[in-house]
């Protein structure tokens, strides 16, 4: 009986992931047909995802690009409020109990948003470094943001999400000295996983490295 139960679980999981990928393709087609570039911003709680999206949006807006954000959180609308306060078109998505966004939630959000003239969409995923990796949303880029305040072992502990993302950012590098974090060690860990990419170093507070991130997400 145990074996049968386990097999059913595995089949269910395969179906859920396949269905998610199907809807992700649908989201991608929809965004491309509207001329909207997009990035799924994943990363740990407190790594600075919201502040980074606001800072990147400012740079894009200065370049004449209209930006929208989907704010994904388990509950509440704190990030959504911050985006609205910053003058960004925003849509709030609560996942309830789920610790990640999925492409059905994004499909629904896109159907309800007013995206006329929008050139760039940020999707702020739920803060964790585990399951968002398994649920692509149909964006052009997948970006993972960590910060030095989490220590220097994040890449080693969560290799999958770094392998599945095409952009990786180490934020709050201005605090590396205080946190006694060896930035070069994080860079080495990342280079071992993605020798074709460079870990981007940023500080949203000082503005360091943000232009490089803008360059990466606009590619
Ligand atoms: Mg946030
Ligand atoms: Zn999850």
Tab-separated table of C-alpha atoms and ligand atoms in Angstrom:
chain	number	residue	atom	x	y	z
A	1	UNK	CA	0.000	0.000	0.000
A	2	UNK	CA	2.800	2.343	0.857
A	3	UNK	CA	4.351	1.883	-2.574
A	4	UNK	CA	1.066	2.670	-4.365
A	5	UNK	CA	0.589	5.801	-2.315
A	6	UNK	CA	4.094	6.972	-3.073
A	7	UNK	CA	3.659	6.396	-6.816
A	8	UNK	CA	0.482	8.480	-6.795
A	9	UNK	CA	2.329	11.322	-5.072
A	10	UNK	CA	5.062	11.264	-7.670
A	11	UNK	CA	2.547	11.291	-10.537
A	12	UNK	CA	0.717	14.207	-8.972
A	13	UNK	CA	3.941	16.144	-8.657
A	14	UNK	CA	4.893	15.491	-12.287
A	15	UNK	CA	1.447	16.672	-13.414
A	16	UNK	CA	1.661	19.860	-11.356
A	17	UNK	CA	5.106	20.727	-12.738
A	18	UNK	CA	4.091	19.923	-16.332
A	19	UNK	CA	0.926	22.008	-16.024
A	20	UNK	CA	2.985	24.864	-14.595
A	21	UNK	CA	5.422	24.711	-17.513
A	22	UNK	CA	2.553	24.709	-20.011
A	23	UNK	CA	1.047	27.844	-18.452
A	24	UNK	CA	4.518	29.410	-18.229
A	25	UNK	CA	4.834	29.091	-22.023
A	26	UNK	CA	1.416	30.696	-22.316
A	27	UNK	CA	2.503	33.615	-20.079
A	28	UNK	CA	5.666	34.072	-22.104
A	29	UNK	CA	3.730	34.243	-25.391
A	30	UNK	CA	1.305	36.724	-23.886
A	31	UNK	CA	4.063	39.002	-22.535
A	32	UNK	CA	6.048	38.843	-25.774
A	33	UNK	CA	2.996	39.659	-27.875
A	34	UNK	CA	2.508	42.763	-25.720
A	35	UNK	CA	6.180	43.740	-26.099
A	36	UNK	CA	6.824	43.390	-22.365
A	37	UNK	CA	10.213	42.207	-21.094
A	38	UNK	CA	10.027	40.363	-17.784
A	39	UNK	CA	12.041	39.036	-14.877
A	40	UNK	CA	11.144	36.677	-12.030
A	41	UNK	CA	12.918	38.021	-8.929
A	42	UNK	CA	13.552	35.204	-6.477
A	43	UNK	CA	15.624	35.195	-3.310
A	44	UNK	CA	15.658	34.850	0.424
A	45	UNK	CA	13.589	36.851	2.883
A	46	UNK	CA	15.335	40.129	3.656
A	47	UNK	CA	17.807	39.980	0.776
A	48	UNK	CA	16.427	43.280	-0.521
A	49	UNK	CA	14.260	42.126	-3.447
A	50	UNK	CA	11.625	44.850	-3.026
A	51	UNK	CA	14.138	47.676	-2.597
A	52	UNK	CA	16.114	46.369	-5.574
A	53	UNK	CA	13.025	46.270	-7.827
A	54	UNK	CA	12.169	49.840	-6.811
A	55	UNK	CA	15.735	51.008	-7.555
A	56	UNK	CA	15.849	49.180	-10.913
A	57	UNK	CA	12.418	50.553	-11.824
A	58	UNK	CA	13.685	54.091	-11.220
A	59	UNK	CA	16.606	53.549	-13.574
A	60	UNK	CA	14.336	52.013	-16.230
A	61	UNK	CA	11.796	54.828	-15.844
A	62	UNK	CA	14.567	57.406	-16.310
A	63	UNK	CA	15.307	55.650	-19.604
A	64	UNK	CA	11.671	56.073	-20.624
A	65	UNK	CA	10.518	52.519	-19.854
A	66	UNK	CA	7.154	52.096	-18.130
A	67	UNK	CA	7.435	49.463	-15.393
A	68	UNK	CA	4.893	47.219	-13.660
A	69	UNK	CA	5.346	44.831	-10.748
A	70	UNK	CA	3.521	41.762	-9.497
A	71	UNK	CA	4.137	41.557	-5.751
A	72	UNK	CA	3.995	37.975	-4.537
A	73	UNK	CA	3.738	37.256	-0.843
A	74	UNK	CA	2.168	34.558	1.319
A	75	UNK	CA	-0.071	37.148	2.946
A	76	UNK	CA	-0.498	40.904	3.264
A	77	UNK	CA	0.372	43.790	0.962
A	78	UNK	CA	3.440	45.431	2.505
A	79	UNK	CA	5.565	45.127	-0.636
A	80	UNK	CA	2.633	46.120	-2.849
A	81	UNK	CA	2.231	49.291	-0.736
A	82	UNK	CA	5.931	50.076	-1.117
A	83	UNK	CA	5.684	49.738	-4.908
A	84	UNK	CA	2.605	51.957	-5.049
A	85	UNK	CA	4.328	54.530	-2.842
A	86	UNK	CA	7.241	54.525	-5.301
A	87	UNK	CA	4.788	55.294	-8.117
A	88	UNK	CA	5.066	51.893	-9.780
A	89	UNK	CA	2.079	50.096	-11.356
A	90	UNK	CA	1.611	47.156	-8.993
A	91	UNK	CA	-0.596	44.126	-8.513
A	92	UNK	CA	-0.709	42.120	-5.293
A	93	UNK	CA	-0.791	38.314	-5.288
A	94	UNK	CA	-1.157	36.373	-2.049
A	95	UNK	CA	-0.355	32.673	-2.230
A	96	UNK	CA	-2.127	31.743	1.004
A	97	UNK	CA	-0.091	28.789	2.222
A	98	UNK	CA	2.146	28.300	-0.803
A	99	UNK	CA	5.783	29.323	-0.529
A	100	UNK	CA	6.163	30.129	-4.241
A	101	UNK	CA	4.302	31.770	-7.118
A	102	UNK	CA	3.154	29.576	-10.003
A	103	UNK	CA	2.253	30.370	-13.595
A	104	UNK	CA	-1.501	30.029	-12.994
A	105	UNK	CA	-1.315	32.874	-10.446
A	106	UNK	CA	0.648	34.968	-12.947
A	107	UNK	CA	-1.809	34.122	-15.750
A	108	UNK	CA	-4.651	35.385	-13.575
A	109	UNK	CA	-2.739	38.523	-12.532
A	110	UNK	CA	-1.846	39.388	-16.149
A	111	UNK	CA	-5.509	39.096	-17.086
A	112	UNK	CA	-6.461	41.642	-14.456
A	113	UNK	CA	-3.647	44.178	-14.812
A	114	UNK	CA	-3.714	47.260	-17.017
A	115	UNK	CA	-0.519	46.864	-18.984
A	116	UNK	CA	-0.981	49.433	-21.750
A	117	UNK	CA	2.382	50.960	-22.603
A	118	UNK	CA	4.251	48.841	-20.054
A	119	UNK	CA	7.695	47.810	-21.310
A	120	UNK	CA	8.995	45.895	-18.342
A	121	UNK	CA	7.450	43.597	-15.735
A	122	UNK	CA	9.062	42.558	-12.472
A	123	UNK	CA	7.574	39.626	-10.589
A	124	UNK	CA	8.676	39.532	-6.949
A	125	UNK	CA	8.455	35.899	-5.893
A	126	UNK	CA	7.831	34.649	-2.348
A	127	UNK	CA	11.001	34.880	-0.247
A	128	UNK	CA	12.777	31.550	-0.141
A	129	UNK	CA	15.545	29.794	-2.050
A	130	UNK	CA	13.890	26.405	-2.478
A	131	UNK	CA	10.649	25.814	-4.419
A	132	UNK	CA	10.420	28.957	-6.621
A	133	UNK	CA	13.189	27.241	-8.619
A	134	UNK	CA	10.779	24.457	-9.658
A	135	UNK	CA	8.074	26.830	-10.901
A	136	UNK	CA	9.168	28.912	-13.896
A	137	UNK	CA	6.618	31.660	-14.591
A	138	UNK	CA	7.322	32.353	-18.253
A	139	UNK	CA	9.581	35.372	-17.759
A	140	UNK	CA	12.534	36.276	-20.032
A	141	UNK	CA	14.898	36.141	-17.070
A	142	UNK	CA	15.036	34.436	-13.709
A	143	UNK	CA	17.079	36.364	-11.184
A	144	UNK	CA	18.065	35.235	-7.697
A	145	UNK	CA	18.986	37.824	-5.056
A	146	UNK	CA	20.885	37.001	-1.864
A	147	UNK	CA	22.689	39.348	0.506
A	148	UNK	CA	25.803	39.279	2.679
A	149	UNK	CA	23.640	39.412	5.828
A	150	UNK	CA	22.708	35.756	5.199
A	151	UNK	CA	26.317	34.594	5.447
A	152	UNK	CA	28.611	33.256	2.734
A	153	UNK	CA	27.166	29.749	2.286
A	154	UNK	CA	23.868	30.521	0.482
A	155	UNK	CA	25.075	29.378	-2.949
A	156	UNK	CA	26.466	26.107	-1.579
A	157	UNK	CA	23.276	25.400	0.378
A	158	UNK	CA	20.870	26.149	-2.486
A	159	UNK	CA	22.642	25.197	-5.731
A	160	UNK	CA	19.437	24.420	-7.687
A	161	UNK	CA	18.011	27.916	-7.738
A	162	UNK	CA	21.368	29.325	-8.842
A	163	UNK	CA	21.597	26.740	-11.619
A	164	UNK	CA	18.055	27.518	-12.794
A	165	UNK	CA	18.542	31.311	-12.782
A	166	UNK	CA	20.377	33.207	-15.503
A	167	UNK	CA	21.126	36.205	-13.244
A	168	UNK	CA	22.468	36.022	-9.685
A	169	UNK	CA	22.997	39.015	-7.418
A	170	UNK	CA	24.809	39.369	-4.093
A	171	UNK	CA	23.260	42.450	-2.477
A	172	UNK	CA	24.289	44.645	0.491
A	173	UNK	CA	27.984	44.250	-0.377
A	174	UNK	CA	28.641	47.538	1.439
A	175	UNK	CA	27.993	45.574	4.662
A	176	UNK	CA	30.356	42.676	3.851
A	177	UNK	CA	33.044	44.000	6.221
A	178	UNK	CA	30.640	44.336	9.159
A	179	UNK	CA	29.169	40.887	8.523
A	180	UNK	CA	32.665	39.387	8.125
A	181	UNK	CA	31.536	37.772	4.888
A	182	UNK	CA	34.148	36.818	2.333
A	183	UNK	CA	32.601	37.998	-0.949
A	184	UNK	CA	35.252	36.229	-3.030
A	185	UNK	CA	34.187	32.924	-1.482
A	186	UNK	CA	30.562	33.453	-2.599
A	187	UNK	CA	31.845	34.378	-6.055
A	188	UNK	CA	33.898	31.175	-6.222
A	189	UNK	CA	30.903	29.038	-5.171
A	190	UNK	CA	28.800	30.636	-7.894
A	191	UNK	CA	31.529	30.296	-10.527
A	192	UNK	CA	31.719	26.562	-9.737
A	193	UNK	CA	27.982	26.238	-10.550
A	194	UNK	CA	27.773	28.692	-13.454
A	195	UNK	CA	31.219	29.168	-15.005
A	196	UNK	CA	29.509	31.027	-17.886
A	197	UNK	CA	28.146	33.784	-15.613
A	198	UNK	CA	29.439	36.364	-13.163
A	199	UNK	CA	27.852	36.964	-9.777
A	200	UNK	CA	26.679	40.592	-9.774
A	201	UNK	CA	27.626	42.566	-6.649
A	202	UNK	CA	25.239	45.309	-5.574
A	203	UNK	CA	24.236	47.641	-2.819
A	204	UNK	CA	20.808	49.157	-3.281
A	205	UNK	CA	21.711	51.569	-0.471
A	206	UNK	CA	24.764	53.050	-2.247
A	207	UNK	CA	23.644	52.296	-5.805
A	208	UNK	CA	26.725	50.173	-6.483
A	209	UNK	CA	26.301	47.612	-9.261
A	210	UNK	CA	22.707	48.486	-10.168
A	211	UNK	CA	23.584	49.538	-13.727
A	212	UNK	CA	25.035	46.067	-14.321
A	213	UNK	CA	21.774	44.473	-13.182
A	214	UNK	CA	19.767	46.738	-15.487
A	215	UNK	CA	22.055	45.729	-18.348
A	216	UNK	CA	21.534	42.032	-17.539
A	217	UNK	CA	17.730	42.194	-17.306
A	218	UNK	CA	17.417	44.206	-20.525
A	219	UNK	CA	19.409	41.662	-22.559
B	1	LIG	MG1	9.917	41.911	-0.564
B	2	LIG	ZN1	6.781	26.558	-2.452
